[in-house]
XYZ file of C-alpha atoms in Angstrom:
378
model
C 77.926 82.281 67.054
C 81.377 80.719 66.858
C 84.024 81.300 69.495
C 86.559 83.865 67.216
C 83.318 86.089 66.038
C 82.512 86.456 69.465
C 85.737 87.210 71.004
C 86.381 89.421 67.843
C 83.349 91.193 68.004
C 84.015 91.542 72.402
C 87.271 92.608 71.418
C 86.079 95.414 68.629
C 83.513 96.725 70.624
C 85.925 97.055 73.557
C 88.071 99.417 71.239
C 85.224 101.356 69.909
C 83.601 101.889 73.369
C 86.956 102.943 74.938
C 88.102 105.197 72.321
C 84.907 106.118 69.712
C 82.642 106.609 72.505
C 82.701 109.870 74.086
C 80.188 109.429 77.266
C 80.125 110.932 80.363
C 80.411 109.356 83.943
C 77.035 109.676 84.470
C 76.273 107.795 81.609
C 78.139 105.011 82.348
C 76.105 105.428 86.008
C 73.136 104.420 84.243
C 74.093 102.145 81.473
C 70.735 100.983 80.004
C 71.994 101.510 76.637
C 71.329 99.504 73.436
C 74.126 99.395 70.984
C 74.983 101.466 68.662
C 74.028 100.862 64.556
C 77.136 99.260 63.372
C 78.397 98.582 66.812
C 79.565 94.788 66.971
C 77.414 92.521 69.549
C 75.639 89.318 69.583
C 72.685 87.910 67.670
C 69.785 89.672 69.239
C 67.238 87.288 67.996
C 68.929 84.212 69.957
C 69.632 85.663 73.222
C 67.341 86.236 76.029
C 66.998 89.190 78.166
C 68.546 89.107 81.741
C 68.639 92.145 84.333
C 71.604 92.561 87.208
C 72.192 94.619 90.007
C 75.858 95.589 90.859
C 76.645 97.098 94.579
C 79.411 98.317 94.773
C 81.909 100.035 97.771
C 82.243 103.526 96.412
C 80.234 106.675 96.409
C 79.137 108.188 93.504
C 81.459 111.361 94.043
C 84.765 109.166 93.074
C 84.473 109.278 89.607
C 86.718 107.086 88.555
C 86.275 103.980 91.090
C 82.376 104.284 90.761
C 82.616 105.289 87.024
C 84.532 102.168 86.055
C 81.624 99.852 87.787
C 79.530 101.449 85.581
C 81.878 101.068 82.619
C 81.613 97.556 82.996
C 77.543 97.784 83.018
C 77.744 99.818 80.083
C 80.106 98.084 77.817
C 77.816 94.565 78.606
C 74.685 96.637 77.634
C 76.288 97.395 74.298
C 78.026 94.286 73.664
C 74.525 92.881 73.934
C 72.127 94.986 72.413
C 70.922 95.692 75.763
C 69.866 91.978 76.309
C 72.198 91.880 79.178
C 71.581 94.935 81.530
C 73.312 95.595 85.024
C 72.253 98.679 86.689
C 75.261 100.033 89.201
C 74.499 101.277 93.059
C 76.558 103.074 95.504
C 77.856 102.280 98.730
C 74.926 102.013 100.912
C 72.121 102.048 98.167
C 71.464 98.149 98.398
C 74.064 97.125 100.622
C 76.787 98.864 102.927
C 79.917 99.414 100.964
C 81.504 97.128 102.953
C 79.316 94.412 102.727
C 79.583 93.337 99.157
C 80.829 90.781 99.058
C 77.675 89.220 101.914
C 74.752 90.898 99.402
C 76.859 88.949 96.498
C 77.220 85.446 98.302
C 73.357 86.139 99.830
C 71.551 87.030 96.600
C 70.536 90.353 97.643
C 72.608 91.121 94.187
C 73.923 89.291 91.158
C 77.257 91.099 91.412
C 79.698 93.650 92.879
C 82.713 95.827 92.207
C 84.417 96.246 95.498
C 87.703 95.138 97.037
C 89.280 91.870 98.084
C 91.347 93.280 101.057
C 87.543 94.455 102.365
C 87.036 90.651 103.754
C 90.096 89.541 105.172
C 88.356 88.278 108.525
C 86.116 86.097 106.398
C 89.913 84.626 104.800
C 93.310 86.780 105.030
C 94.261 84.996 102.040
C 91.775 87.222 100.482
C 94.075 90.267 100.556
C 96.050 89.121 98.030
C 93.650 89.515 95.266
C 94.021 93.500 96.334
C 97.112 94.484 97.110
C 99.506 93.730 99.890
C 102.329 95.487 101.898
C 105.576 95.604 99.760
C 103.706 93.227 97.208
C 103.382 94.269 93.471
C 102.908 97.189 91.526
C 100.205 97.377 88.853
C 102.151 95.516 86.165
C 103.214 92.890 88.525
C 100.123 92.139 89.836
C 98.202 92.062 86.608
C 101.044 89.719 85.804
C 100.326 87.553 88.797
C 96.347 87.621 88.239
C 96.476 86.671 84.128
C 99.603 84.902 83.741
C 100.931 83.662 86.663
C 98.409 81.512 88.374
C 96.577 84.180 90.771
C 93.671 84.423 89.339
C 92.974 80.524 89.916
C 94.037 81.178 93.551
C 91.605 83.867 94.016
C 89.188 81.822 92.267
C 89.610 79.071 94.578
C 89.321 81.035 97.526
C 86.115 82.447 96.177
C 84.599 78.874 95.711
C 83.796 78.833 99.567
C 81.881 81.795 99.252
C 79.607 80.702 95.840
C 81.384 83.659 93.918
C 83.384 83.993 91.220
C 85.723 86.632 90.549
C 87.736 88.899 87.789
C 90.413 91.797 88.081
C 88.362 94.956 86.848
C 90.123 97.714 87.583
C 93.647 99.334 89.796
C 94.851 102.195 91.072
C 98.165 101.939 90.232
C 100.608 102.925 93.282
C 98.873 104.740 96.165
C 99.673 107.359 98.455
C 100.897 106.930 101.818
C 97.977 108.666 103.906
C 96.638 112.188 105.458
C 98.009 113.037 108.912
C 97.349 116.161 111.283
C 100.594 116.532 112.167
C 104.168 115.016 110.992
C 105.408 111.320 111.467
C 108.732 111.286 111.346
C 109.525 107.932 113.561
C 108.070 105.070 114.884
C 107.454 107.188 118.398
C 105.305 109.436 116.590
C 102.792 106.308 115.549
C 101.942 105.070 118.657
C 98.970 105.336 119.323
C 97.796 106.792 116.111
C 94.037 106.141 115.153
C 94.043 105.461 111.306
C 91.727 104.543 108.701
C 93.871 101.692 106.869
C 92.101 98.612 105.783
C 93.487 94.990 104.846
C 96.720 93.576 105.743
C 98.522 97.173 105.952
C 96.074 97.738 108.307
C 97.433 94.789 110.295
C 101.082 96.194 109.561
C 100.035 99.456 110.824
C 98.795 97.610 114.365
C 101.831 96.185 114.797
C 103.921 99.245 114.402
C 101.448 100.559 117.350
C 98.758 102.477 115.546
C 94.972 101.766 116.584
C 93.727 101.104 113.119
C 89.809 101.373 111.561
C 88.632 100.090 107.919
C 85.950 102.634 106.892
C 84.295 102.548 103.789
C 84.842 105.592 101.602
C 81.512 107.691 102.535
C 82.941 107.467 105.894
C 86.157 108.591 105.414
C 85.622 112.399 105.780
C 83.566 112.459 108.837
C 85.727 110.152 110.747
C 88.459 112.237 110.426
C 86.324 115.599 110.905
C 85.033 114.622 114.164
C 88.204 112.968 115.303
C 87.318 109.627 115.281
C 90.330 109.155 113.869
C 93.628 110.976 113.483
C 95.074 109.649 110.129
C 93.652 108.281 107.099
C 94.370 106.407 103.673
C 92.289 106.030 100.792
C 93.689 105.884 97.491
C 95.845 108.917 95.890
C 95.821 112.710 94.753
C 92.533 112.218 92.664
C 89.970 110.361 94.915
C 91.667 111.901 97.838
C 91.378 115.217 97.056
C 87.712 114.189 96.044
C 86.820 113.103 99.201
C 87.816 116.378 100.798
C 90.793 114.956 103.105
C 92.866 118.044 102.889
C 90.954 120.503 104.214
C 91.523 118.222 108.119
C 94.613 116.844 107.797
C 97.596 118.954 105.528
C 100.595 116.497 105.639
C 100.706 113.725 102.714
C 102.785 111.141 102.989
C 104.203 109.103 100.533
C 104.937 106.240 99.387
C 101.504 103.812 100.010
C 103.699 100.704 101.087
C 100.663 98.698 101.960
C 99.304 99.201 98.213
C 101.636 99.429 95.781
C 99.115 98.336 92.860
C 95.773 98.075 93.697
C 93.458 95.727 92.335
C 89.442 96.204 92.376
C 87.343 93.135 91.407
C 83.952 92.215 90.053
C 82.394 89.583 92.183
C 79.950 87.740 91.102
C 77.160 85.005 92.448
C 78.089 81.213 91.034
C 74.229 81.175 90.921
C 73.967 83.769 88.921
C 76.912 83.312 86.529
C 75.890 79.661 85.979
C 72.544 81.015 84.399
C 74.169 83.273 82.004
C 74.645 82.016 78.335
C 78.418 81.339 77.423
C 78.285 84.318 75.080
C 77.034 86.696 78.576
C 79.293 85.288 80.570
C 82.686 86.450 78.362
C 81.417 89.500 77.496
C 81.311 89.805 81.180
C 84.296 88.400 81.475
C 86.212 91.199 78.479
C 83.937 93.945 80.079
C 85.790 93.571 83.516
C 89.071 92.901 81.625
C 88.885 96.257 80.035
C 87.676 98.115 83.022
C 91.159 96.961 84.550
C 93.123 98.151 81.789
C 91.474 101.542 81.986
C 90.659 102.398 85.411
C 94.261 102.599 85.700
C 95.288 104.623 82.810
C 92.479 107.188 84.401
C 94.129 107.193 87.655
C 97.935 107.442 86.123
C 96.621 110.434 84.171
C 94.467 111.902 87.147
C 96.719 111.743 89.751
C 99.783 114.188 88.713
C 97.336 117.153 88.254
C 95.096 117.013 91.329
C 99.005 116.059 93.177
C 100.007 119.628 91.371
C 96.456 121.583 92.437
C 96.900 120.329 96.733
C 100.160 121.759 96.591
C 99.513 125.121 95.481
C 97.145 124.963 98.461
C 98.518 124.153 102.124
C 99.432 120.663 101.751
C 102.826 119.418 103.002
C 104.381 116.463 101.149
C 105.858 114.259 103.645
C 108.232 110.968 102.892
C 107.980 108.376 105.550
C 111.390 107.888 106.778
C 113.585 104.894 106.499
C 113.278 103.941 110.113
C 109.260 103.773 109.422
C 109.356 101.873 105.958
C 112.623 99.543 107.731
C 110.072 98.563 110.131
C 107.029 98.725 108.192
C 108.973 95.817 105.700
C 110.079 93.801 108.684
C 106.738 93.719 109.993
C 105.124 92.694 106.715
C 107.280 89.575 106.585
C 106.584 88.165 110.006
C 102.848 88.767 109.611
C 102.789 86.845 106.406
C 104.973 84.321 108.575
C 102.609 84.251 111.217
C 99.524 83.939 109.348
C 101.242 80.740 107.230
C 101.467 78.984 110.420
C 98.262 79.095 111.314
C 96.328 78.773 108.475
C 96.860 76.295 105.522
C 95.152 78.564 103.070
C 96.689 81.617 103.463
C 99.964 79.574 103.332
C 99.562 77.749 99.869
C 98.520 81.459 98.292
C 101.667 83.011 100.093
C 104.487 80.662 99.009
C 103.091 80.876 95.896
C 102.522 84.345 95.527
C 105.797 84.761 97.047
C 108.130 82.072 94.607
C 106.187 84.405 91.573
C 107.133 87.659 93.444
C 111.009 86.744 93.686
C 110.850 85.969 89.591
C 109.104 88.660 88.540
C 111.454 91.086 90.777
C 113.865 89.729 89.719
C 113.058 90.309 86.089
C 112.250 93.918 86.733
C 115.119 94.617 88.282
C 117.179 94.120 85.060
C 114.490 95.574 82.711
C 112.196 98.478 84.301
C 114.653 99.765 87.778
C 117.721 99.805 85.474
C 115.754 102.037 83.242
C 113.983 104.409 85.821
C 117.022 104.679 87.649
C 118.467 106.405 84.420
C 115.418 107.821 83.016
C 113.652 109.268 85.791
C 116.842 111.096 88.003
C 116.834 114.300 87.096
C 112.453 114.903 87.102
């Protein structure tokens, strides 16, 4: 099959399956599904059948984060007449949820849908292919990833580890975490113990909170039993999901440590070197249109379940200038820090960085003139 009838045919059955095709998130759980008569994929006759298993970092309960892993399974399946099939699994069904990227690099699976930030001890350069504290929003970071050299970066980084990686999905703008009782200074975090993963996490530390990454079955029990006293996971949705209201009733805002959140599928060199071209960017598309629409799910999610926790007894807290003042400060000298001492995490940072002062730049001028305007009197 020639190149344009295959990306036009990846690119028409990404439209019909996002738009024509009505299913159910636990359809997309199990996506063992042929195409549909009509629906475009490749030749059947030429292509031989392969089987995958995805683990992922999620629980089945979060809809969207575990329902756009199987998105990805599902579109593949009918892209290829169900030659290509990858079955999904939860956190902790194959591997722990925070462990996919080890079951990925082992073999234990051909791929996962997890999060970058997960594995910073393996390379702290790592967190940028997540999200990072005061870093980029969803459109700037999906700007960074496909047209301004991040991708590559990540892809580079991911070479050590015999994976290869693609943005497939984001949570747009998080929230800024469930406490027990108020924060309203720097005093009032010392001390803390939080659930905050990544590089926020190591923001968090500095400002004197004892901080814990827990993977998101784990959440809800930490904070129950009082392992911990605070925790973050993604926004109104998932959050209220996962139950954190009913322990902790003030939610803070704004999530400076994630301000657009990218998820990735990670997948085994091995693995992807055995795939056929055509498999390999219909994997590719797939996890490109799982990005695109995890976060239009989330955007449209988020308002209403914000709207239901505050008819109950949730307080919505913003962190106070002396907190995000020192939150920013802290950011930078990490970063600093980390350059120093190790060459890696440097080249990513000065290059993520020279991007970051371009695209702010631009945005300044085009999308803060116009929210400033726009949005004032919501």
């Amino acid at each position: 099959m020639h190149r344009r009838t295959l990306m036009q045919s990846i690119v028409a059955g990404s439209i019909v399956a996002l738009t024509g095709c009505h299913r159910t998130d636990s359809q997309f759980q199990n996506p063992s599904i042929s195409a549909k008569e009509g629906m475009p994929a490749i030749s059947a006759s030429a292509s031989p059948y392969i089987r995958w298993r995805m683990a992922t970092s999620w629980p089945k309960s979060l809809e969207i984060a575990f329902g756009t892993a199987g998105k990805i399974c599902q579109l593949v399946g009918m892209m290829t007449n169900g030659r290509f099939a990858i079955t999904p699994y939860a956190a902790g069904e194959v591997v722990p949820g925070l462990e996919v990227l080890h079951g990925v690099r082992s073999g234990t699976v051909e791929c996962g849908h997890t999060a970058s930030y997960y594995y910073t001890d393996r390379n702290p350069a790592l967190a940028f292919g997540t999200s990072v504290p005061f870093g980029f929003n969803a459109q700037q970071q999906n700007a960074w990833l496909y047209g301004g050299g991040g991708l590559e970066l990540m892809q580079r980084l991911y070479a050590d580890f015999g994976v290869i990686t693609f943005p497939a999905g984001n949570t747009g703008a998080q929230m800024g975490g469930w406490f027990q009782k108020p924060i309203q200074s720097l005093a009032d975090l010392q001390g803390l113990k939080m659930r905050i993963p990544g590089l926020g996490g190591q923001v968090m530390a500095r400002l004197g909170v004892e901080t814990l990454t827990l993977a998101g079955d784990e959440v809800f029990p930490a904070l129950a039993s009082g392992k911990i006293d605070a925790a973050e996971w993604v926004g109104p949705h998932e959050d209220e999901r996962l139950g954190l209201y009913k322990i902790a009733s003030y939610y803070y805002y704004p999530g400076w440590w994630e301000p657009g959140t990218t998820y990735e599928l990670q997948v085994s060199r091995a693995a992807w070197n055995k795939l056929p071209g055509e498999y390999q960017e219909i994997l590719k598309a797939a996890a490109m249109v799982a990005n695109m629409d995890m976060l239009a799910r989330y955007e449209a999610a988020n308002g209403e379940a914000l709207y239901r926790l505050l008819l109950g007894n949730v307080q919505l807290k913003e962190y106070s200038p002396e907190i995000l003042q020192a939150a920013r400060q802290e950011a930078w000298d990490l970063y600093a820090d980390i350059a120093r001492g190790n060459a890696t995490f440097k080249q990513v940072y000065e290059q993520w960085r020279s991007y970051r002062k371009q695209i702010l730049q631009w945005h300044r001028i085009n999308e803060l003139s116009f929210a400033r305007f726009a949005f004032a009197k919501v």
